[in-house]
């Protein structure tokens, strides 16, 4: 399975989808970029997801952009975990 989807957090609340795409464009072809928004208010939640064209481009983006500065904020950039993987994770004392 090719994992080319990236999770990025600590973005300025004013960051748009287009700006998010622009941040990652220097690392390869951006397939999609989407800021997470609150369902009720529509306001940004300060994090988003970027899908790069290839897994190599995603890794390049992580290497170059993790802990980088954008709009005075330090970005956290990592491979996004799939929802299925998160749902199958158990916590605590499972026997």
PDB file of N, CA and C in Angstrom:
ATOM      1  N   UNK A   1       0.836  -1.192   0.000  1.00  0.00           N
ATOM      2  CA  UNK A   1       0.000   0.000   0.000  1.00  0.00           C
ATOM      3  C   UNK A   1       0.876   1.249   0.000  1.00  0.00           C
ATOM      4  N   UNK A   2       0.610   2.128  -0.939  1.00  0.00           N
ATOM      5  CA  UNK A   2       1.377   3.361  -1.047  1.00  0.00           C
ATOM      6  C   UNK A   2       0.767   4.405  -0.130  1.00  0.00           C
ATOM      7  N   UNK A   3       1.567   4.952   0.779  1.00  0.00           N
ATOM      8  CA  UNK A   3       1.063   5.966   1.684  1.00  0.00           C
ATOM      9  C   UNK A   3       1.654   7.309   1.295  1.00  0.00           C
ATOM     10  N   UNK A   4       0.874   8.089   0.583  1.00  0.00           N
ATOM     11  CA  UNK A   4       1.329   9.393   0.127  1.00  0.00           C
ATOM     12  C   UNK A   4       0.460  10.522   0.682  1.00  0.00           C
ATOM     13  N   UNK A   5      -0.287  10.218   1.750  1.00  0.00           N
ATOM     14  CA  UNK A   5      -1.132  11.223   2.383  1.00  0.00           C
ATOM     15  C   UNK A   5      -0.454  11.717   3.659  1.00  0.00           C
ATOM     16  N   UNK A   6      -0.396  13.028   3.795  1.00  0.00           N
ATOM     17  CA  UNK A   6       0.345  13.676   4.876  1.00  0.00           C
ATOM     18  C   UNK A   6      -0.616  14.420   5.796  1.00  0.00           C
ATOM     19  N   UNK A   7      -0.327  14.351   7.087  1.00  0.00           N
ATOM     20  CA  UNK A   7      -1.045  15.112   8.104  1.00  0.00           C
ATOM     21  C   UNK A   7      -0.144  16.269   8.504  1.00  0.00           C
ATOM     22  N   UNK A   8      -0.689  17.465   8.559  1.00  0.00           N
ATOM     23  CA  UNK A   8       0.096  18.634   8.978  1.00  0.00           C
ATOM     24  C   UNK A   8      -0.715  19.418  10.007  1.00  0.00           C
ATOM     25  N   UNK A   9      -0.057  19.781  11.115  1.00  0.00           N
ATOM     26  CA  UNK A   9      -0.764  20.523  12.161  1.00  0.00           C
ATOM     27  C   UNK A   9       0.030  21.752  12.574  1.00  0.00           C
ATOM     28  N   UNK A  10      -0.581  22.569  13.379  1.00  0.00           N
ATOM     29  CA  UNK A  10      -0.058  23.834  13.866  1.00  0.00           C
ATOM     30  C   UNK A  10      -0.022  24.888  12.760  1.00  0.00           C
ATOM     31  N   UNK A  11      -0.958  24.773  11.828  1.00  0.00           N
ATOM     32  CA  UNK A  11      -1.098  25.774  10.775  1.00  0.00           C
ATOM     33  C   UNK A  11      -1.853  26.984  11.314  1.00  0.00           C
ATOM     34  N   UNK A  12      -1.569  28.149  10.749  1.00  0.00           N
ATOM     35  CA  UNK A  12      -2.329  29.346  11.109  1.00  0.00           C
ATOM     36  C   UNK A  12      -3.794  29.109  10.745  1.00  0.00           C
ATOM     37  N   UNK A  13      -4.692  29.606  11.567  1.00  0.00           N
ATOM     38  CA  UNK A  13      -6.118  29.392  11.319  1.00  0.00           C
ATOM     39  C   UNK A  13      -6.579  30.068  10.031  1.00  0.00           C
ATOM     40  N   UNK A  14      -5.798  31.023   9.533  1.00  0.00           N
ATOM     41  CA  UNK A  14      -6.152  31.728   8.299  1.00  0.00           C
ATOM     42  C   UNK A  14      -5.661  31.008   7.043  1.00  0.00           C
ATOM     43  N   UNK A  15      -4.935  29.898   7.192  1.00  0.00           N
ATOM     44  CA  UNK A  15      -4.393  29.168   6.043  1.00  0.00           C
ATOM     45  C   UNK A  15      -5.523  28.592   5.198  1.00  0.00           C
ATOM     46  N   UNK A  16      -5.440  28.818   3.885  1.00  0.00           N
ATOM     47  CA  UNK A  16      -6.445  28.290   2.958  1.00  0.00           C
ATOM     48  C   UNK A  16      -5.945  26.988   2.338  1.00  0.00           C
ATOM     49  N   UNK A  17      -6.845  26.279   1.665  1.00  0.00           N
ATOM     50  CA  UNK A  17      -6.449  25.060   0.953  1.00  0.00           C
ATOM     51  C   UNK A  17      -5.364  25.374  -0.072  1.00  0.00           C
ATOM     52  N   UNK A  18      -5.511  26.491  -0.774  1.00  0.00           N
ATOM     53  CA  UNK A  18      -4.532  26.893  -1.783  1.00  0.00           C
ATOM     54  C   UNK A  18      -3.166  27.187  -1.186  1.00  0.00           C
ATOM     55  N   UNK A  19      -3.142  27.863  -0.049  1.00  0.00           N
ATOM     56  CA  UNK A  19      -1.874  28.144   0.628  1.00  0.00           C
ATOM     57  C   UNK A  19      -1.226  26.853   1.108  1.00  0.00           C
ATOM     58  N   UNK A  20      -2.041  25.937   1.625  1.00  0.00           N
ATOM     59  CA  UNK A  20      -1.522  24.650   2.079  1.00  0.00           C
ATOM     60  C   UNK A  20      -0.876  23.910   0.913  1.00  0.00           C
ATOM     61  N   UNK A  21      -1.532  23.905  -0.224  1.00  0.00           N
ATOM     62  CA  UNK A  21      -0.975  23.279  -1.421  1.00  0.00           C
ATOM     63  C   UNK A  21       0.342  23.935  -1.807  1.00  0.00           C
ATOM     64  N   UNK A  22       0.396  25.257  -1.728  1.00  0.00           N
ATOM     65  CA  UNK A  22       1.605  25.996  -2.076  1.00  0.00           C
ATOM     66  C   UNK A  22       2.788  25.672  -1.180  1.00  0.00           C
ATOM     67  N   UNK A  23       2.527  25.425   0.092  1.00  0.00           N
ATOM     68  CA  UNK A  23       3.599  25.072   1.028  1.00  0.00           C
ATOM     69  C   UNK A  23       4.285  23.790   0.572  1.00  0.00           C
ATOM     70  N   UNK A  24       3.507  22.834   0.083  1.00  0.00           N
ATOM     71  CA  UNK A  24       4.029  21.516  -0.274  1.00  0.00           C
ATOM     72  C   UNK A  24       4.467  21.400  -1.732  1.00  0.00           C
ATOM     73  N   UNK A  25       4.129  22.367  -2.565  1.00  0.00           N
ATOM     74  CA  UNK A  25       4.422  22.289  -4.002  1.00  0.00           C
ATOM     75  C   UNK A  25       5.915  22.190  -4.299  1.00  0.00           C
ATOM     76  N   UNK A  26       6.756  22.747  -3.443  1.00  0.00           N
ATOM     77  CA  UNK A  26       8.206  22.690  -3.676  1.00  0.00           C
ATOM     78  C   UNK A  26       8.768  21.285  -3.473  1.00  0.00           C
ATOM     79  N   UNK A  27       7.973  20.392  -2.903  1.00  0.00           N
ATOM     80  CA  UNK A  27       8.438  19.034  -2.602  1.00  0.00           C
ATOM     81  C   UNK A  27       7.946  17.999  -3.605  1.00  0.00           C
ATOM     82  N   UNK A  28       7.126  18.408  -4.555  1.00  0.00           N
ATOM     83  CA  UNK A  28       6.598  17.481  -5.550  1.00  0.00           C
ATOM     84  C   UNK A  28       5.196  17.875  -5.965  1.00  0.00           C
ATOM     85  N   UNK A  29       4.546  16.993  -6.701  1.00  0.00           N
ATOM     86  CA  UNK A  29       3.196  17.266  -7.200  1.00  0.00           C
ATOM     87  C   UNK A  29       2.158  17.034  -6.112  1.00  0.00           C
ATOM     88  N   UNK A  30       1.405  18.076  -5.812  1.00  0.00           N
ATOM     89  CA  UNK A  30       0.335  17.990  -4.822  1.00  0.00           C
ATOM     90  C   UNK A  30      -0.942  17.553  -5.534  1.00  0.00           C
ATOM     91  N   UNK A  31      -1.488  16.415  -5.126  1.00  0.00           N
ATOM     92  CA  UNK A  31      -2.731  15.902  -5.701  1.00  0.00           C
ATOM     93  C   UNK A  31      -3.927  16.623  -5.080  1.00  0.00           C
ATOM     94  N   UNK A  32      -3.891  16.806  -3.756  1.00  0.00           N
ATOM     95  CA  UNK A  32      -4.960  17.522  -3.058  1.00  0.00           C
ATOM     96  C   UNK A  32      -4.419  18.095  -1.756  1.00  0.00           C
ATOM     97  N   UNK A  33      -5.059  19.161  -1.297  1.00  0.00           N
ATOM     98  CA  UNK A  33      -4.709  19.786  -0.024  1.00  0.00           C
ATOM     99  C   UNK A  33      -6.001  20.309   0.590  1.00  0.00           C
ATOM    100  N   UNK A  34      -6.269  19.922   1.821  1.00  0.00           N
ATOM    101  CA  UNK A  34      -7.535  20.286   2.455  1.00  0.00           C
ATOM    102  C   UNK A  34      -7.322  20.638   3.917  1.00  0.00           C
ATOM    103  N   UNK A  35      -7.733  21.842   4.285  1.00  0.00           N
ATOM    104  CA  UNK A  35      -7.720  22.250   5.679  1.00  0.00           C
ATOM    105  C   UNK A  35      -8.942  21.655   6.372  1.00  0.00           C
ATOM    106  N   UNK A  36      -8.773  21.207   7.601  1.00  0.00           N
ATOM    107  CA  UNK A  36      -9.898  20.701   8.392  1.00  0.00           C
ATOM    108  C   UNK A  36     -10.668  21.893   8.953  1.00  0.00           C
ATOM    109  N   UNK A  37     -11.986  21.803   8.895  1.00  0.00           N
ATOM    110  CA  UNK A  37     -12.818  22.883   9.413  1.00  0.00           C
ATOM    111  C   UNK A  37     -13.857  22.333  10.385  1.00  0.00           C
ATOM    112  N   UNK A  38     -14.296  23.187  11.282  1.00  0.00           N
ATOM    113  CA  UNK A  38     -15.343  22.834  12.228  1.00  0.00           C
ATOM    114  C   UNK A  38     -16.658  22.657  11.467  1.00  0.00           C
ATOM    115  N   UNK A  39     -17.366  21.583  11.730  1.00  0.00           N
ATOM    116  CA  UNK A  39     -18.627  21.303  11.021  1.00  0.00           C
ATOM    117  C   UNK A  39     -19.687  22.377  11.243  1.00  0.00           C
ATOM    118  N   UNK A  40     -19.744  22.908  12.450  1.00  0.00           N
ATOM    119  CA  UNK A  40     -20.798  23.865  12.782  1.00  0.00           C
ATOM    120  C   UNK A  40     -20.472  25.287  12.335  1.00  0.00           C
ATOM    121  N   UNK A  41     -19.230  25.716  12.565  1.00  0.00           N
ATOM    122  CA  UNK A  41     -18.868  27.110  12.287  1.00  0.00           C
ATOM    123  C   UNK A  41     -18.173  27.303  10.949  1.00  0.00           C
ATOM    124  N   UNK A  42     -17.570  26.235  10.410  1.00  0.00           N
ATOM    125  CA  UNK A  42     -16.820  26.358   9.165  1.00  0.00           C
ATOM    126  C   UNK A  42     -15.435  26.947   9.355  1.00  0.00           C
ATOM    127  N   UNK A  43     -15.059  27.233  10.591  1.00  0.00           N
ATOM    128  CA  UNK A  43     -13.745  27.822  10.875  1.00  0.00           C
ATOM    129  C   UNK A  43     -12.663  26.752  10.859  1.00  0.00           C
ATOM    130  N   UNK A  44     -11.462  27.179  10.488  1.00  0.00           N
ATOM    131  CA  UNK A  44     -10.318  26.275  10.429  1.00  0.00           C
ATOM    132  C   UNK A  44     -10.014  25.701  11.803  1.00  0.00           C
ATOM    133  N   UNK A  45      -9.539  24.460  11.810  1.00  0.00           N
ATOM    134  CA  UNK A  45      -9.145  23.810  13.062  1.00  0.00           C
ATOM    135  C   UNK A  45      -7.627  23.798  13.231  1.00  0.00           C
ATOM    136  N   UNK A  46      -6.883  24.394  12.280  1.00  0.00           N
ATOM    137  CA  UNK A  46      -5.432  24.521  12.421  1.00  0.00           C
ATOM    138  C   UNK A  46      -4.643  23.313  11.958  1.00  0.00           C
ATOM    139  N   UNK A  47      -5.302  22.374  11.281  1.00  0.00           N
ATOM    140  CA  UNK A  47      -4.573  21.247  10.713  1.00  0.00           C
ATOM    141  C   UNK A  47      -5.198  20.876   9.379  1.00  0.00           C
ATOM    142  N   UNK A  48      -4.466  20.070   8.616  1.00  0.00           N
ATOM    143  CA  UNK A  48      -4.980  19.680   7.311  1.00  0.00           C
ATOM    144  C   UNK A  48      -4.303  18.433   6.791  1.00  0.00           C
ATOM    145  N   UNK A  49      -4.697  18.049   5.590  1.00  0.00           N
ATOM    146  CA  UNK A  49      -4.169  16.855   4.940  1.00  0.00           C
ATOM    147  C   UNK A  49      -3.730  17.209   3.529  1.00  0.00           C
ATOM    148  N   UNK A  50      -2.595  16.660   3.136  1.00  0.00           N
ATOM    149  CA  UNK A  50      -2.059  16.875   1.797  1.00  0.00           C
ATOM    150  C   UNK A  50      -1.771  15.510   1.192  1.00  0.00           C
ATOM    151  N   UNK A  51      -2.208  15.311  -0.040  1.00  0.00           N
ATOM    152  CA  UNK A  51      -1.875  14.081  -0.746  1.00  0.00           C
ATOM    153  C   UNK A  51      -0.886  14.427  -1.845  1.00  0.00           C
ATOM    154  N   UNK A  52       0.283  13.789  -1.786  1.00  0.00           N
ATOM    155  CA  UNK A  52       1.308  13.972  -2.803  1.00  0.00           C
ATOM    156  C   UNK A  52       1.117  12.909  -3.882  1.00  0.00           C
ATOM    157  N   UNK A  53       1.741  13.110  -5.044  1.00  0.00           N
ATOM    158  CA  UNK A  53       1.588  12.182  -6.159  1.00  0.00           C
ATOM    159  C   UNK A  53       2.202  10.815  -5.868  1.00  0.00           C
ATOM    160  N   UNK A  54       3.348  10.797  -5.176  1.00  0.00           N
ATOM    161  CA  UNK A  54       4.026   9.533  -4.884  1.00  0.00           C
ATOM    162  C   UNK A  54       4.426   9.470  -3.415  1.00  0.00           C
ATOM    163  N   UNK A  55       4.729   8.270  -2.965  1.00  0.00           N
ATOM    164  CA  UNK A  55       5.207   8.078  -1.600  1.00  0.00           C
ATOM    165  C   UNK A  55       6.552   8.772  -1.407  1.00  0.00           C
ATOM    166  N   UNK A  56       7.397   8.765  -2.436  1.00  0.00           N
ATOM    167  CA  UNK A  56       8.707   9.414  -2.352  1.00  0.00           C
ATOM    168  C   UNK A  56       8.550  10.921  -2.160  1.00  0.00           C
ATOM    169  N   UNK A  57       7.599  11.524  -2.872  1.00  0.00           N
ATOM    170  CA  UNK A  57       7.355  12.958  -2.712  1.00  0.00           C
ATOM    171  C   UNK A  57       6.814  13.262  -1.318  1.00  0.00           C
ATOM    172  N   UNK A  58       5.995  12.377  -0.788  1.00  0.00           N
ATOM    173  CA  UNK A  58       5.474  12.558   0.568  1.00  0.00           C
ATOM    174  C   UNK A  58       6.619  12.514   1.579  1.00  0.00           C
ATOM    175  N   UNK A  59       7.518  11.547   1.428  1.00  0.00           N
ATOM    176  CA  UNK A  59       8.671  11.454   2.334  1.00  0.00           C
ATOM    177  C   UNK A  59       9.560  12.691   2.211  1.00  0.00           C
ATOM    178  N   UNK A  60       9.759  13.175   0.985  1.00  0.00           N
ATOM    179  CA  UNK A  60      10.549  14.381   0.755  1.00  0.00           C
ATOM    180  C   UNK A  60       9.914  15.579   1.461  1.00  0.00           C
ATOM    181  N   UNK A  61       8.597  15.691   1.383  1.00  0.00           N
ATOM    182  CA  UNK A  61       7.890  16.786   2.042  1.00  0.00           C
ATOM    183  C   UNK A  61       8.062  16.719   3.556  1.00  0.00           C
ATOM    184  N   UNK A  62       7.974  15.532   4.109  1.00  0.00           N
ATOM    185  CA  UNK A  62       8.145  15.374   5.557  1.00  0.00           C
ATOM    186  C   UNK A  62       9.553  15.779   5.970  1.00  0.00           C
ATOM    187  N   UNK A  63      10.550  15.300   5.231  1.00  0.00           N
ATOM    188  CA  UNK A  63      11.942  15.630   5.555  1.00  0.00           C
ATOM    189  C   UNK A  63      12.206  17.127   5.483  1.00  0.00           C
ATOM    190  N   UNK A  64      11.607  17.796   4.503  1.00  0.00           N
ATOM    191  CA  UNK A  64      11.884  19.213   4.286  1.00  0.00           C
ATOM    192  C   UNK A  64      10.991  20.161   5.077  1.00  0.00           C
ATOM    193  N   UNK A  65       9.792  19.738   5.434  1.00  0.00           N
ATOM    194  CA  UNK A  65       8.844  20.667   6.042  1.00  0.00           C
ATOM    195  C   UNK A  65       8.547  20.422   7.517  1.00  0.00           C
ATOM    196  N   UNK A  66       8.828  19.230   8.035  1.00  0.00           N
ATOM    197  CA  UNK A  66       8.594  18.979   9.457  1.00  0.00           C
ATOM    198  C   UNK A  66       9.482  19.909  10.273  1.00  0.00           C
ATOM    199  N   UNK A  67       8.915  20.571  11.251  1.00  0.00           N
ATOM    200  CA  UNK A  67       9.595  21.544  12.115  1.00  0.00           C
ATOM    201  C   UNK A  67      10.017  22.809  11.385  1.00  0.00           C
ATOM    202  N   UNK A  68       9.458  23.054  10.195  1.00  0.00           N
ATOM    203  CA  UNK A  68       9.748  24.299   9.478  1.00  0.00           C
ATOM    204  C   UNK A  68       8.793  25.391   9.964  1.00  0.00           C
ATOM    205  N   UNK A  69       9.121  26.627   9.648  1.00  0.00           N
ATOM    206  CA  UNK A  69       8.312  27.771  10.052  1.00  0.00           C
ATOM    207  C   UNK A  69       7.423  28.229   8.903  1.00  0.00           C
ATOM    208  N   UNK A  70       6.167  28.507   9.209  1.00  0.00           N
ATOM    209  CA  UNK A  70       5.245  29.088   8.234  1.00  0.00           C
ATOM    210  C   UNK A  70       4.306  30.020   8.985  1.00  0.00           C
ATOM    211  N   UNK A  71       4.271  31.268   8.569  1.00  0.00           N
ATOM    212  CA  UNK A  71       3.456  32.295   9.248  1.00  0.00           C
ATOM    213  C   UNK A  71       3.753  32.354  10.741  1.00  0.00           C
ATOM    214  N   UNK A  72       5.032  32.213  11.099  1.00  0.00           N
ATOM    215  CA  UNK A  72       5.436  32.314  12.497  1.00  0.00           C
ATOM    216  C   UNK A  72       5.100  31.104  13.346  1.00  0.00           C
ATOM    217  N   UNK A  73       4.723  30.006  12.720  1.00  0.00           N
ATOM    218  CA  UNK A  73       4.361  28.795  13.462  1.00  0.00           C
ATOM    219  C   UNK A  73       5.235  27.635  13.011  1.00  0.00           C
ATOM    220  N   UNK A  74       5.584  26.761  13.952  1.00  0.00           N
ATOM    221  CA  UNK A  74       6.363  25.566  13.633  1.00  0.00           C
ATOM    222  C   UNK A  74       5.406  24.462  13.215  1.00  0.00           C
ATOM    223  N   UNK A  75       5.587  23.959  11.997  1.00  0.00           N
ATOM    224  CA  UNK A  75       4.699  22.933  11.465  1.00  0.00           C
ATOM    225  C   UNK A  75       5.128  21.540  11.911  1.00  0.00           C
ATOM    226  N   UNK A  76       4.160  20.688  12.168  1.00  0.00           N
ATOM    227  CA  UNK A  76       4.374  19.269  12.420  1.00  0.00           C
ATOM    228  C   UNK A  76       3.837  18.545  11.195  1.00  0.00           C
ATOM    229  N   UNK A  77       4.701  17.783  10.530  1.00  0.00           N
ATOM    230  CA  UNK A  77       4.340  17.114   9.282  1.00  0.00           C
ATOM    231  C   UNK A  77       4.680  15.631   9.401  1.00  0.00           C
ATOM    232  N   UNK A  78       3.711  14.752   9.122  1.00  0.00           N
ATOM    233  CA  UNK A  78       3.925  13.303   9.231  1.00  0.00           C
ATOM    234  C   UNK A  78       2.992  12.570   8.271  1.00  0.00           C
ATOM    235  N   UNK A  79       3.317  11.308   8.005  1.00  0.00           N
ATOM    236  CA  UNK A  79       2.425  10.462   7.212  1.00  0.00           C
ATOM    237  C   UNK A  79       1.105  10.328   7.972  1.00  0.00           C
ATOM    238  N   UNK A  80       0.009  10.454   7.267  1.00  0.00           N
ATOM    239  CA  UNK A  80      -1.313  10.329   7.873  1.00  0.00           C
ATOM    240  C   UNK A  80      -1.645   8.858   8.076  1.00  0.00           C
ATOM    241  N   UNK A  81      -2.131   8.525   9.267  1.00  0.00           N
ATOM    242  CA  UNK A  81      -2.586   7.158   9.533  1.00  0.00           C
ATOM    243  C   UNK A  81      -3.994   7.013   8.990  1.00  0.00           C
ATOM    244  N   UNK A  82      -4.290   5.869   8.417  1.00  0.00           N
ATOM    245  CA  UNK A  82      -5.636   5.648   7.888  1.00  0.00           C
ATOM    246  C   UNK A  82      -6.626   5.503   9.035  1.00  0.00           C
ATOM    247  N   UNK A  83      -7.866   5.839   8.773  1.00  0.00           N
ATOM    248  CA  UNK A  83      -8.912   5.700   9.797  1.00  0.00           C
ATOM    249  C   UNK A  83      -9.069   4.248  10.214  1.00  0.00           C
ATOM    250  N   UNK A  84      -8.979   3.340   9.255  1.00  0.00           N
ATOM    251  CA  UNK A  84      -9.125   1.914   9.551  1.00  0.00           C
ATOM    252  C   UNK A  84      -8.059   1.466  10.534  1.00  0.00           C
ATOM    253  N   UNK A  85      -6.836   1.915  10.333  1.00  0.00           N
ATOM    254  CA  UNK A  85      -5.747   1.534  11.230  1.00  0.00           C
ATOM    255  C   UNK A  85      -5.994   2.068  12.633  1.00  0.00           C
ATOM    256  N   UNK A  86      -6.482   3.301  12.734  1.00  0.00           N
ATOM    257  CA  UNK A  86      -6.760   3.879  14.044  1.00  0.00           C
ATOM    258  C   UNK A  86      -7.890   3.133  14.743  1.00  0.00           C
ATOM    259  N   UNK A  87      -8.924   2.742  14.004  1.00  0.00           N
ATOM    260  CA  UNK A  87     -10.064   2.058  14.603  1.00  0.00           C
ATOM    261  C   UNK A  87      -9.695   0.674  15.107  1.00  0.00           C
ATOM    262  N   UNK A  88      -8.696   0.043  14.511  1.00  0.00           N
ATOM    263  CA  UNK A  88      -8.290  -1.294  14.922  1.00  0.00           C
ATOM    264  C   UNK A  88      -7.269  -1.288  16.050  1.00  0.00           C
ATOM    265  N   UNK A  89      -6.883  -0.117  16.511  1.00  0.00           N
ATOM    266  CA  UNK A  89      -5.915  -0.010  17.590  1.00  0.00           C
ATOM    267  C   UNK A  89      -6.619  -0.210  18.926  1.00  0.00           C
ATOM    268  N   UNK A  90      -6.036  -1.040  19.792  1.00  0.00           N
ATOM    269  CA  UNK A  90      -6.601  -1.230  21.125  1.00  0.00           C
ATOM    270  C   UNK A  90      -5.705  -0.551  22.140  1.00  0.00           C
ATOM    271  N   UNK A  91      -6.294  -0.098  23.201  1.00  0.00           N
ATOM    272  CA  UNK A  91      -5.562   0.591  24.250  1.00  0.00           C
ATOM    273  C   UNK A  91      -5.787  -0.132  25.574  1.00  0.00           C
ATOM    274  N   UNK A  92      -4.833   0.039  26.455  1.00  0.00           N
ATOM    275  CA  UNK A  92      -4.991  -0.527  27.787  1.00  0.00           C
ATOM    276  C   UNK A  92      -4.626  -1.994  27.848  1.00  0.00           C
ATOM    277  N   UNK A  93      -5.211  -2.682  28.792  1.00  0.00           N
ATOM    278  CA  UNK A  93      -4.908  -4.091  29.023  1.00  0.00           C
ATOM    279  C   UNK A  93      -5.807  -4.981  28.181  1.00  0.00           C
ATOM    280  N   UNK A  94      -5.365  -5.258  26.980  1.00  0.00           N
ATOM    281  CA  UNK A  94      -6.131  -6.188  26.144  1.00  0.00           C
ATOM    282  C   UNK A  94      -5.410  -7.522  26.156  1.00  0.00           C
ATOM    283  N   UNK A  95      -6.150  -8.603  26.410  1.00  0.00           N
ATOM    284  CA  UNK A  95      -5.529  -9.911  26.587  1.00  0.00           C
ATOM    285  C   UNK A  95      -5.921 -10.814  25.492  1.00  0.00           C
TER     286      UNK A  95
END
